[in-house]
Amino acid sequence: MNILAIGAHPDDIELDCAGTLAKYVKAGHKVFLATATSGNIGSATHSMEEIARIRKAEAAKSAAILGAEYICLDYDDEMFFDSREARMKFINLVRYCRADVILTHNETDYNPDHELTSKIVNDIAVMIPIAHLKTDSPPYPVIPKIFYFESAHGLGFVPNHYVDITDVYEIKREMLACHESQFLWMRDNYAETDDAGDLFGLMEITARYRGMQCGVKYAEGFIRANDAHRVTPTRVLPE
Ligand SMILES: [Zn+2]
């Protein structure tokens, strides 16, 4: 199968589903990582152009750990809005990857870029095979299955699917470590919050908590999109 993870910002995928992507790769599936935005406000010292370039390089380095391609749709961080153009870009992305499965943000989350990414992904899934919606990449006759990953800090998120990532947790850590620019940014920008800059702590707590829920050391949790054409009788996530 072809698996596409779509986050709003560089580092979202690593925090919320990189372990599952690593499991897919181990099982012989092809994986793509994409973000809607370049994360171009994620610095107080670099220009927007500079930080976009830095963050895209970090995301590509992280994807390379899985031998995967990284694609950025280059929307502005926190200024990403729904439009015909955005939907066509998402359709083209999914077609380019010929995705069978998409992992993306939960429908409700703290950040508007996260929620809009989730909404557009689920809305366009049924449009992938439609020939009259023309994009550079051709349509293919599949409606991808969608799984929503963890919302920020796990708030309001009750998984109904779990993936044991204990044996690939180090790969997930290594991928997050590629996003060096964000450790400084989180520390400076969120200095007043309890978890300022501690992305590894957030990753560890979340994976251990979801692991506890399903009886393993580390896990990632998902909610399956429960809409027509997205449901199958068999498990789609890796064992
Ligand atoms: Zn984000």
Coordinates of N, CA and C and ligand atoms in Angstrom, one line a residue:
M1 N 0.8 -1.2 0.0 CA 0.0 0.0 0.0 C 0.9 1.2 0.0
N2 N 0.3 2.4 -0.4 CA 1.0 3.7 -0.3 C 0.3 4.4 0.8
I3 N 1.2 4.9 1.7 CA 0.7 5.6 2.9 C 1.1 7.0 2.9
L4 N 0.2 7.9 3.1 CA 0.5 9.4 3.1 C 0.2 10.0 4.5
A5 N 1.2 10.6 5.1 CA 0.9 11.3 6.3 C 0.8 12.8 6.0
I6 N -0.2 13.5 6.4 CA -0.3 14.9 6.1 C -0.5 15.7 7.4
G7 N 0.5 16.5 7.7 CA 0.4 17.4 8.9 C 0.2 18.8 8.4
A8 N -0.1 19.7 9.4 CA -0.2 21.1 9.0 C 1.2 21.7 9.0
H9 N 2.0 21.3 10.0 CA 3.3 21.9 10.1 C 4.4 20.9 10.2
P10 N 5.7 21.2 9.8 CA 6.8 20.3 10.0 C 6.9 20.1 11.5
D11 N 7.0 18.9 11.9 CA 7.1 18.3 13.3 C 5.8 17.6 13.8
D12 N 4.7 18.0 13.2 CA 3.4 17.4 13.6 C 3.4 15.8 13.4
I13 N 3.9 15.5 12.2 CA 3.9 14.0 11.9 C 4.7 13.2 12.8
E14 N 5.9 13.8 13.1 CA 6.9 13.1 14.0 C 6.3 12.9 15.4
L15 N 5.6 13.9 15.9 CA 5.0 13.8 17.3 C 3.9 12.7 17.3
D16 N 3.1 12.7 16.2 CA 1.8 12.0 16.3 C 1.7 10.7 15.5
C17 N 2.5 10.4 14.5 CA 2.4 9.2 13.8 C 3.6 8.6 13.2
A18 N 4.8 9.1 13.5 CA 6.0 8.7 12.9 C 6.3 7.2 13.2
G19 N 5.9 6.7 14.4 CA 6.1 5.3 14.8 C 5.3 4.4 13.9
T20 N 4.1 4.8 13.6 CA 3.2 4.0 12.7 C 3.8 4.0 11.3
L21 N 4.3 5.1 10.8 CA 4.9 5.2 9.5 C 6.1 4.2 9.5
A22 N 6.9 4.2 10.5 CA 8.1 3.3 10.6 C 7.7 1.9 10.5
K23 N 6.5 1.6 11.2 CA 6.0 0.2 11.1 C 5.6 -0.2 9.7
Y24 N 4.9 0.8 9.0 CA 4.5 0.5 7.7 C 5.7 0.3 6.8
V25 N 6.8 1.1 6.9 CA 8.0 0.9 6.1 C 8.5 -0.5 6.4
K26 N 8.6 -0.9 7.6 CA 9.2 -2.2 8.0 C 8.3 -3.3 7.3
A27 N 7.0 -3.1 7.2 CA 6.2 -4.1 6.6 C 6.2 -4.1 5.1
G28 N 7.0 -3.2 4.5 CA 7.2 -3.2 3.0 C 6.3 -2.2 2.3
H29 N 5.6 -1.3 3.0 CA 4.7 -0.3 2.3 C 5.5 0.9 2.0
K30 N 5.0 1.7 1.1 CA 5.7 2.9 0.6 C 5.0 4.1 1.4
V31 N 5.9 5.0 1.9 CA 5.4 6.1 2.8 C 5.8 7.4 2.2
F32 N 4.9 8.4 2.4 CA 5.1 9.8 2.0 C 4.8 10.7 3.2
L33 N 5.6 11.7 3.4 CA 5.3 12.7 4.4 C 5.0 14.1 3.8
A34 N 3.9 14.7 4.2 CA 3.6 16.0 3.6 C 3.1 17.0 4.6
T35 N 3.4 18.3 4.4 CA 2.8 19.3 5.3 C 2.1 20.4 4.5
A36 N 1.0 20.9 5.0 CA 0.2 21.9 4.3 C 1.0 23.2 4.3
T37 N 1.6 23.6 5.4 CA 2.4 24.8 5.5 C 3.9 24.5 5.6
S38 N 4.6 25.6 5.4 CA 6.1 25.5 5.6 C 6.5 25.7 7.0
G39 N 5.6 26.1 7.9 CA 6.0 26.5 9.2 C 6.8 27.8 9.3
N40 N 6.4 28.7 8.4 CA 7.2 29.9 8.2 C 7.1 31.0 9.2
I41 N 6.4 30.7 10.3 CA 6.4 31.7 11.4 C 7.2 31.2 12.6
G42 N 7.8 30.0 12.5 CA 8.4 29.3 13.6 C 9.7 29.8 14.0
S43 N 9.9 31.1 14.0 CA 11.2 31.6 14.5 C 11.1 33.1 14.9
A44 N 11.8 33.5 15.9 CA 11.8 34.9 16.2 C 13.0 35.6 15.7
T45 N 14.0 34.8 15.1 CA 15.2 35.4 14.7 C 15.4 35.4 13.2
H46 N 15.0 34.3 12.6 CA 15.1 34.2 11.1 C 14.0 34.9 10.4
S47 N 14.2 35.3 9.1 CA 13.1 35.8 8.3 C 12.2 34.6 8.0
M48 N 11.0 35.0 7.5 CA 10.0 33.9 7.2 C 10.5 33.0 6.1
E49 N 11.2 33.6 5.1 CA 11.8 32.8 4.0 C 12.9 31.9 4.6
E50 N 13.7 32.4 5.5 CA 14.8 31.6 6.0 C 14.2 30.4 6.8
I51 N 13.3 30.7 7.7 CA 12.8 29.6 8.6 C 12.0 28.6 7.8
A52 N 11.3 29.0 6.7 CA 10.6 28.1 5.9 C 11.6 27.1 5.2
R53 N 12.7 27.7 4.7 CA 13.8 26.9 4.1 C 14.4 25.9 5.1
I54 N 14.7 26.4 6.3 CA 15.3 25.5 7.4 C 14.3 24.4 7.8
R55 N 13.0 24.8 8.0 CA 12.1 23.7 8.4 C 11.8 22.7 7.4
K56 N 11.8 23.1 6.1 CA 11.5 22.1 5.0 C 12.7 21.2 4.9
A57 N 13.9 21.7 5.2 CA 15.1 20.9 5.1 C 15.1 19.9 6.3
E58 N 14.6 20.3 7.5 CA 14.5 19.5 8.7 C 13.5 18.3 8.4
A59 N 12.4 18.7 7.8 CA 11.3 17.7 7.5 C 11.8 16.7 6.5
A60 N 12.6 17.2 5.5 CA 13.1 16.3 4.5 C 14.1 15.3 5.1
K61 N 14.9 15.8 6.0 CA 15.9 15.0 6.7 C 15.2 13.9 7.5
S62 N 14.1 14.3 8.2 CA 13.3 13.3 9.0 C 12.7 12.3 8.1
A63 N 12.1 12.7 7.0 CA 11.5 11.7 6.1 C 12.5 10.7 5.5
A64 N 13.8 11.3 5.3 CA 14.8 10.4 4.7 C 15.2 9.3 5.6
I65 N 15.0 9.4 6.9 CA 15.2 8.3 7.9 C 14.4 7.1 7.5
L66 N 13.2 7.4 7.0 CA 12.3 6.3 6.6 C 12.5 5.9 5.1
G67 N 13.4 6.6 4.5 CA 13.6 6.4 3.0 C 12.4 7.0 2.3
A68 N 11.8 8.0 2.9 CA 10.5 8.5 2.3 C 10.7 9.9 1.7
E69 N 9.8 10.3 0.8 CA 9.8 11.6 0.2 C 9.0 12.6 1.1
Y70 N 9.5 13.8 1.2 CA 8.7 14.9 1.9 C 8.2 15.9 0.9
I71 N 7.0 16.3 1.0 CA 6.3 17.2 0.1 C 5.7 18.4 0.9
C72 N 6.0 19.6 0.5 CA 5.4 20.7 1.3 C 4.5 21.5 0.3
L73 N 3.3 21.8 0.8 CA 2.3 22.5 -0.1 C 2.5 24.0 0.0
D74 N 3.4 24.4 1.0 CA 3.9 25.8 1.1 C 2.9 26.9 1.4
Y75 N 1.8 26.5 2.1 CA 0.9 27.5 2.6 C 1.6 28.2 3.8
D76 N 1.1 29.5 4.1 CA 1.7 30.2 5.2 C 1.1 29.7 6.5
D77 N 2.1 29.5 7.4 CA 1.8 29.0 8.8 C 0.8 29.9 9.5
E78 N -0.3 29.4 10.0 CA -1.4 30.1 10.7 C -2.2 31.0 9.8
M79 N -1.9 31.0 8.5 CA -2.7 31.8 7.6 C -3.1 30.9 6.4
F80 N -3.6 29.7 6.7 CA -4.0 28.7 5.7 C -5.5 28.7 5.7
F81 N -6.1 28.9 4.6 CA -7.5 29.0 4.5 C -8.1 28.1 3.4
D82 N -9.3 27.7 3.5 CA -9.9 26.8 2.6 C -10.2 27.6 1.3
S83 N -10.1 26.9 0.1 CA -10.3 27.5 -1.2 C -10.4 26.4 -2.2
R84 N -10.9 26.7 -3.4 CA -10.8 25.8 -4.5 C -9.4 25.4 -4.8
E85 N -8.5 26.4 -4.8 CA -7.1 26.2 -5.1 C -6.4 25.2 -4.1
A86 N -6.8 25.4 -2.8 CA -6.2 24.6 -1.8 C -6.7 23.1 -1.9
R87 N -8.0 23.0 -2.2 CA -8.5 21.6 -2.4 C -7.9 20.9 -3.6
M88 N -7.7 21.6 -4.7 CA -7.1 21.0 -5.9 C -5.6 20.6 -5.6
K89 N -4.9 21.4 -4.8 CA -3.6 21.1 -4.4 C -3.5 19.8 -3.5
F90 N -4.5 19.7 -2.6 CA -4.6 18.5 -1.8 C -4.9 17.3 -2.7
I91 N -5.8 17.4 -3.6 CA -6.2 16.3 -4.5 C -4.9 15.9 -5.3
N92 N -4.2 16.9 -5.8 CA -3.0 16.6 -6.6 C -2.0 15.8 -5.7
L93 N -1.8 16.3 -4.5 CA -0.9 15.6 -3.5 C -1.3 14.1 -3.3
V94 N -2.5 13.9 -3.0 CA -3.0 12.5 -2.8 C -2.8 11.7 -4.0
R95 N -3.1 12.2 -5.2 CA -3.0 11.5 -6.5 C -1.5 11.2 -6.8
Y96 N -0.6 12.2 -6.5 CA 0.8 12.1 -6.7 C 1.3 10.9 -5.9
C97 N 0.9 10.8 -4.7 CA 1.3 9.7 -3.8 C 0.5 8.4 -4.1
R98 N -0.5 8.5 -4.8 CA -1.4 7.3 -5.0 C -1.7 6.6 -3.7
A99 N -2.2 7.5 -2.8 CA -2.3 7.0 -1.4 C -3.5 6.0 -1.2
D100 N -3.3 4.9 -0.5 CA -4.3 4.0 -0.1 C -4.8 4.4 1.3
V101 N -3.9 4.9 2.1 CA -4.2 5.3 3.5 C -3.7 6.7 3.8
I102 N -4.4 7.5 4.5 CA -3.9 8.8 4.8 C -4.0 9.0 6.4
L103 N -2.9 9.4 7.0 CA -2.9 9.7 8.4 C -2.9 11.3 8.5
T104 N -3.8 11.8 9.3 CA -3.8 13.3 9.4 C -4.4 13.7 10.7
H105 N -4.5 15.0 10.9 CA -4.9 15.6 12.2 C -6.4 15.2 12.5
N106 N -6.7 15.3 13.8 CA -8.0 15.1 14.3 C -8.9 16.2 13.8
E107 N -10.2 15.9 13.7 CA -11.2 17.0 13.3 C -11.2 18.2 14.2
T108 N -11.0 17.9 15.5 CA -11.0 19.0 16.4 C -9.6 19.0 17.1
D109 N -9.0 20.2 17.1 CA -7.6 20.3 17.7 C -7.4 21.8 18.0
Y110 N -6.4 22.1 18.7 CA -6.2 23.5 19.2 C -5.9 24.5 18.1
N111 N -5.4 24.0 16.9 CA -4.8 24.9 15.9 C -5.7 24.9 14.6
P112 N -6.0 26.1 14.1 CA -6.8 26.1 12.9 C -6.2 25.5 11.7
D113 N -4.9 25.5 11.6 CA -4.2 24.8 10.4 C -4.4 23.3 10.6
H114 N -4.4 22.8 11.8 CA -4.6 21.3 12.0 C -6.0 21.0 11.6
E115 N -7.0 21.7 12.1 CA -8.4 21.4 11.8 C -8.7 21.5 10.3
L116 N -8.1 22.5 9.7 CA -8.5 22.7 8.2 C -7.8 21.6 7.4
T117 N -6.6 21.2 7.8 CA -5.9 20.1 7.1 C -6.8 18.9 7.2
S118 N -7.2 18.6 8.4 CA -8.1 17.4 8.6 C -9.4 17.5 7.8
K119 N -10.0 18.6 7.8 CA -11.3 18.8 7.0 C -11.1 18.6 5.5
I120 N -10.0 19.3 5.0 CA -9.8 19.2 3.5 C -9.5 17.8 3.2
V121 N -8.7 17.1 3.9 CA -8.3 15.7 3.6 C -9.5 14.8 3.6
N122 N -10.4 14.9 4.6 CA -11.6 14.1 4.6 C -12.6 14.5 3.5
D123 N -12.7 15.8 3.2 CA -13.6 16.2 2.1 C -13.2 15.8 0.7
I124 N -11.9 15.8 0.5 CA -11.4 15.5 -0.9 C -11.2 14.0 -1.2
A125 N -11.3 13.2 -0.1 CA -11.0 11.8 -0.3 C -11.8 11.2 -1.4
V126 N -13.1 11.6 -1.4 CA -14.0 11.0 -2.5 C -13.8 11.6 -3.8
M127 N -13.0 12.6 -3.9 CA -12.8 13.3 -5.2 C -11.6 12.7 -6.0
I128 N -10.8 11.9 -5.3 CA -9.6 11.4 -6.0 C -9.8 10.7 -7.3
P129 N -10.9 9.9 -7.4 CA -11.0 9.2 -8.7 C -11.7 10.1 -9.8
I130 N -12.2 11.3 -9.5 CA -13.1 12.0 -10.4 C -12.3 12.7 -11.5
A131 N -12.5 12.2 -12.8 CA -11.7 12.7 -13.9 C -11.8 14.2 -14.2
H132 N -13.1 14.7 -14.0 CA -13.3 16.1 -14.3 C -12.6 17.1 -13.4
L133 N -12.1 16.6 -12.3 CA -11.3 17.4 -11.4 C -9.8 17.2 -11.8
K134 N -9.3 18.1 -12.7 CA -8.0 17.9 -13.3 C -6.9 18.4 -12.5
T135 N -5.9 17.6 -12.3 CA -4.6 18.0 -11.6 C -3.5 17.4 -12.4
D136 N -2.3 17.9 -12.1 CA -1.1 17.4 -12.8 C -0.9 15.9 -12.7
S137 N -1.2 15.4 -11.4 CA -1.2 13.9 -11.3 C -2.5 13.3 -11.6
P138 N -2.6 12.2 -12.3 CA -3.9 11.7 -12.8 C -4.7 11.0 -11.7
P139 N -6.0 11.0 -11.9 CA -6.8 10.3 -10.9 C -6.6 8.8 -10.8
Y140 N -6.9 8.2 -9.8 CA -6.8 6.7 -9.7 C -8.0 6.2 -8.9
P141 N -8.4 5.0 -9.1 CA -9.8 4.5 -8.6 C -9.8 4.1 -7.2
V142 N -9.3 4.9 -6.3 CA -9.3 4.6 -4.9 C -9.8 5.7 -4.0
I143 N -10.6 5.5 -3.0 CA -10.9 6.5 -2.0 C -10.1 6.1 -0.8
P144 N -9.1 6.9 -0.5 CA -8.2 6.5 0.6 C -8.9 6.4 2.0
K145 N -8.4 5.4 2.7 CA -8.9 5.3 4.1 C -8.2 6.3 5.0
I146 N -8.9 6.9 5.9 CA -8.3 8.0 6.7 C -8.3 7.7 8.2
F147 N -7.2 7.9 8.8 CA -7.1 7.8 10.3 C -6.6 9.2 10.8
Y148 N -7.3 9.6 11.8 CA -6.9 10.9 12.5 C -6.0 10.6 13.6
F149 N -4.9 11.3 13.7 CA -3.9 11.1 14.7 C -4.1 12.1 15.9
E150 N -3.4 11.8 16.9 CA -3.5 12.5 18.2 C -3.7 14.0 18.1
S151 N -4.6 14.6 18.9 CA -4.6 16.1 18.9 C -3.6 16.5 19.9
A152 N -3.3 17.8 19.9 CA -2.2 18.4 20.7 C -2.5 18.1 22.2
H153 N -1.5 17.5 22.9 CA -1.5 17.1 24.3 C -2.6 16.1 24.6
G154 N -3.1 15.5 23.5 CA -4.2 14.4 23.7 C -5.5 14.9 24.1
L155 N -5.7 16.2 24.1 CA -6.9 16.8 24.7 C -8.1 16.5 23.8
G156 N -9.2 15.9 24.4 CA -10.4 15.6 23.6 C -10.2 14.5 22.6
F157 N -9.2 13.7 22.8 CA -8.9 12.6 21.8 C -9.0 11.3 22.5
V158 N -10.0 10.5 22.0 CA -10.1 9.1 22.6 C -9.9 8.1 21.4
P159 N -8.8 7.5 21.3 CA -8.5 6.6 20.2 C -9.4 5.4 20.1
N160 N -9.7 4.9 18.9 CA -10.4 3.6 18.8 C -9.5 2.6 18.0
H161 N -8.3 3.0 17.6 CA -7.3 2.2 17.0 C -5.9 2.5 17.6
Y162 N -5.1 1.4 17.9 CA -3.8 1.6 18.4 C -2.8 0.9 17.6
V163 N -1.5 1.5 17.6 CA -0.4 0.8 16.9 C 0.7 0.7 18.0
D164 N 1.2 -0.5 18.2 CA 2.3 -0.7 19.1 C 3.6 -0.2 18.4
I165 N 4.2 0.8 18.9 CA 5.4 1.4 18.3 C 6.7 1.2 19.2
T166 N 6.6 0.2 20.1 CA 7.7 0.0 21.0 C 9.0 -0.3 20.3
D167 N 8.9 -1.1 19.3 CA 10.2 -1.5 18.6 C 10.7 -0.4 17.6
V168 N 9.9 0.6 17.4 CA 10.4 1.7 16.5 C 10.4 3.0 17.2
Y169 N 10.3 3.0 18.5 CA 10.3 4.3 19.2 C 11.5 5.1 19.0
E170 N 12.7 4.5 18.9 CA 13.9 5.2 18.7 C 13.9 5.9 17.3
I171 N 13.3 5.3 16.4 CA 13.2 5.9 15.0 C 12.4 7.2 15.1
K172 N 11.3 7.1 15.8 CA 10.4 8.2 16.0 C 11.2 9.4 16.7
R173 N 11.9 9.1 17.7 CA 12.8 10.0 18.4 C 13.8 10.7 17.5
E174 N 14.4 9.9 16.7 CA 15.4 10.3 15.8 C 14.8 11.3 14.8
M175 N 13.6 11.0 14.3 CA 12.9 11.8 13.4 C 12.5 13.2 14.0
L176 N 12.0 13.2 15.2 CA 11.7 14.4 15.9 C 12.9 15.3 16.1
A177 N 14.1 14.6 16.4 CA 15.3 15.3 16.6 C 15.8 16.1 15.4
C178 N 15.3 15.8 14.2 CA 15.7 16.5 13.0 C 15.1 17.9 13.1
H179 N 14.1 18.2 13.9 CA 13.4 19.5 13.9 C 14.1 20.4 14.9
E180 N 15.4 20.5 14.8 CA 16.2 21.3 15.7 C 15.7 22.7 15.9
S181 N 15.3 23.4 14.8 CA 14.9 24.8 15.0 C 13.8 25.0 15.9
Q182 N 13.0 23.9 16.1 CA 11.7 24.1 16.9 C 12.0 24.0 18.4
F183 N 13.1 23.4 18.8 CA 13.4 23.3 20.2 C 13.6 24.6 20.8
L184 N 14.4 25.4 20.1 CA 14.7 26.8 20.5 C 13.4 27.7 20.5
W185 N 12.7 27.5 19.4 CA 11.5 28.3 19.2 C 10.4 28.0 20.3
M186 N 10.3 26.7 20.6 CA 9.3 26.4 21.6 C 9.7 26.9 23.0
R187 N 11.0 26.9 23.2 CA 11.5 27.4 24.5 C 11.3 28.9 24.6
D188 N 11.6 29.6 23.6 CA 11.5 31.1 23.6 C 10.0 31.5 23.5
N189 N 9.3 30.9 22.6 CA 7.9 31.4 22.4 C 6.9 30.9 23.4
Y190 N 7.1 29.7 24.0 CA 6.1 29.2 24.9 C 6.8 29.1 26.3
A191 N 7.6 30.1 26.6 CA 8.4 30.1 27.9 C 7.5 30.0 29.1
E192 N 6.2 30.5 29.0 CA 5.4 30.6 30.1 C 4.6 29.3 30.4
T193 N 4.7 28.3 29.4 CA 3.9 27.1 29.6 C 4.8 26.0 30.2
D194 N 4.1 25.0 30.8 CA 4.8 23.9 31.5 C 5.8 23.1 30.6
D195 N 5.3 22.9 29.4 CA 6.1 22.0 28.5 C 7.0 22.8 27.6
A196 N 7.3 24.0 27.9 CA 8.1 24.9 27.0 C 9.3 24.2 26.4
G197 N 9.3 24.0 25.1 CA 10.5 23.4 24.5 C 10.7 21.9 24.7
D198 N 9.9 21.3 25.5 CA 10.2 19.9 25.8 C 9.3 19.0 24.9
L199 N 9.7 19.0 23.6 CA 8.9 18.2 22.6 C 9.2 16.7 22.9
F200 N 10.4 16.4 23.3 CA 10.7 14.9 23.6 C 9.8 14.5 24.8
G201 N 9.7 15.3 25.8 CA 8.8 15.0 26.9 C 7.4 14.8 26.5
L202 N 6.9 15.6 25.7 CA 5.5 15.5 25.2 C 5.4 14.2 24.4
M203 N 6.4 13.9 23.6 CA 6.3 12.7 22.8 C 6.3 11.4 23.7
E204 N 7.2 11.5 24.7 CA 7.3 10.3 25.6 C 6.0 10.1 26.4
I205 N 5.5 11.2 27.0 CA 4.3 11.1 27.8 C 3.1 10.5 27.0
T206 N 3.0 11.1 25.8 CA 1.8 10.7 25.0 C 2.0 9.2 24.5
A207 N 3.2 8.8 24.1 CA 3.3 7.4 23.6 C 3.2 6.4 24.8
R208 N 3.7 6.8 26.0 CA 3.6 5.9 27.1 C 2.1 5.8 27.6
Y209 N 1.4 6.9 27.5 CA 0.0 6.9 27.9 C -0.9 6.1 27.0
R210 N -0.6 6.2 25.7 CA -1.4 5.4 24.7 C -0.9 4.0 24.8
G211 N 0.3 3.8 25.2 CA 0.8 2.4 25.4 C 0.1 1.7 26.5
M212 N 0.0 2.5 27.6 CA -0.7 1.9 28.8 C -2.1 1.5 28.5
Q213 N -2.8 2.3 27.6 CA -4.2 2.0 27.3 C -4.3 0.7 26.5
C214 N -3.3 0.3 25.8 CA -3.4 -0.9 25.0 C -2.5 -2.0 25.4
G215 N -1.8 -1.8 26.6 CA -1.0 -2.9 27.1 C 0.4 -3.1 26.5
V216 N 1.0 -2.0 26.0 CA 2.4 -2.1 25.5 C 3.2 -1.0 26.1
K217 N 4.5 -0.9 25.8 CA 5.2 0.2 26.3 C 4.9 1.5 25.6
Y218 N 5.0 1.5 24.3 CA 4.8 2.8 23.6 C 3.7 2.5 22.5
A219 N 2.8 3.4 22.3 CA 1.8 3.2 21.2 C 1.4 4.6 20.6
E220 N 0.9 4.6 19.5 CA 0.2 5.7 18.9 C -1.3 5.4 18.7
G221 N -2.1 6.4 19.0 CA -3.6 6.1 18.9 C -4.2 6.9 17.7
F222 N -5.2 6.3 17.2 CA -5.9 6.9 16.0 C -7.4 6.8 16.2
I223 N -8.1 7.6 15.5 CA -9.6 7.5 15.3 C -9.8 7.3 13.8
R224 N -10.5 6.3 13.5 CA -10.8 6.1 12.0 C -11.9 6.9 11.5
A225 N -11.7 7.6 10.4 CA -12.8 8.3 9.8 C -13.9 7.3 9.4
N226 N -15.1 7.6 10.0 CA -16.2 6.7 9.9 C -17.2 7.1 8.9
D227 N -16.8 7.4 7.7 CA -17.7 7.9 6.6 C -17.7 6.8 5.5
A228 N -18.8 7.0 4.7 CA -18.9 6.0 3.6 C -17.7 5.9 2.7
H229 N -17.3 4.8 2.3 CA -16.2 4.5 1.4 C -14.9 4.4 2.2
R230 N -14.9 4.8 3.5 CA -13.6 4.8 4.3 C -13.5 3.5 5.1
V231 N -14.6 2.8 5.2 CA -14.6 1.7 6.2 C -14.3 0.3 5.5
T232 N -13.5 -0.5 6.2 CA -13.2 -1.8 5.7 C -13.4 -2.8 6.8
P233 N -13.6 -4.1 6.5 CA -13.8 -5.1 7.5 C -12.5 -5.6 8.1
T234 N -11.3 -5.2 7.5 CA -10.0 -5.7 7.9 C -9.2 -4.6 8.5
R235 N -8.2 -4.9 9.2 CA -7.3 -3.9 9.8 C -6.4 -3.3 8.7
V236 N -6.3 -2.0 8.7 CA -5.5 -1.3 7.7 C -4.2 -0.8 8.4
L237 N -4.2 -0.4 9.6 CA -3.0 0.0 10.3 C -2.1 -1.2 10.6
P238 N -0.8 -0.9 10.7 CA 0.2 -2.0 10.9 C 0.0 -2.7 12.2
E239 N 0.3 -4.0 12.3 CA 0.2 -4.8 13.5 C 1.3 -4.4 14.5
Ligands
ZN1 ZN 1.1 21.8 14.1

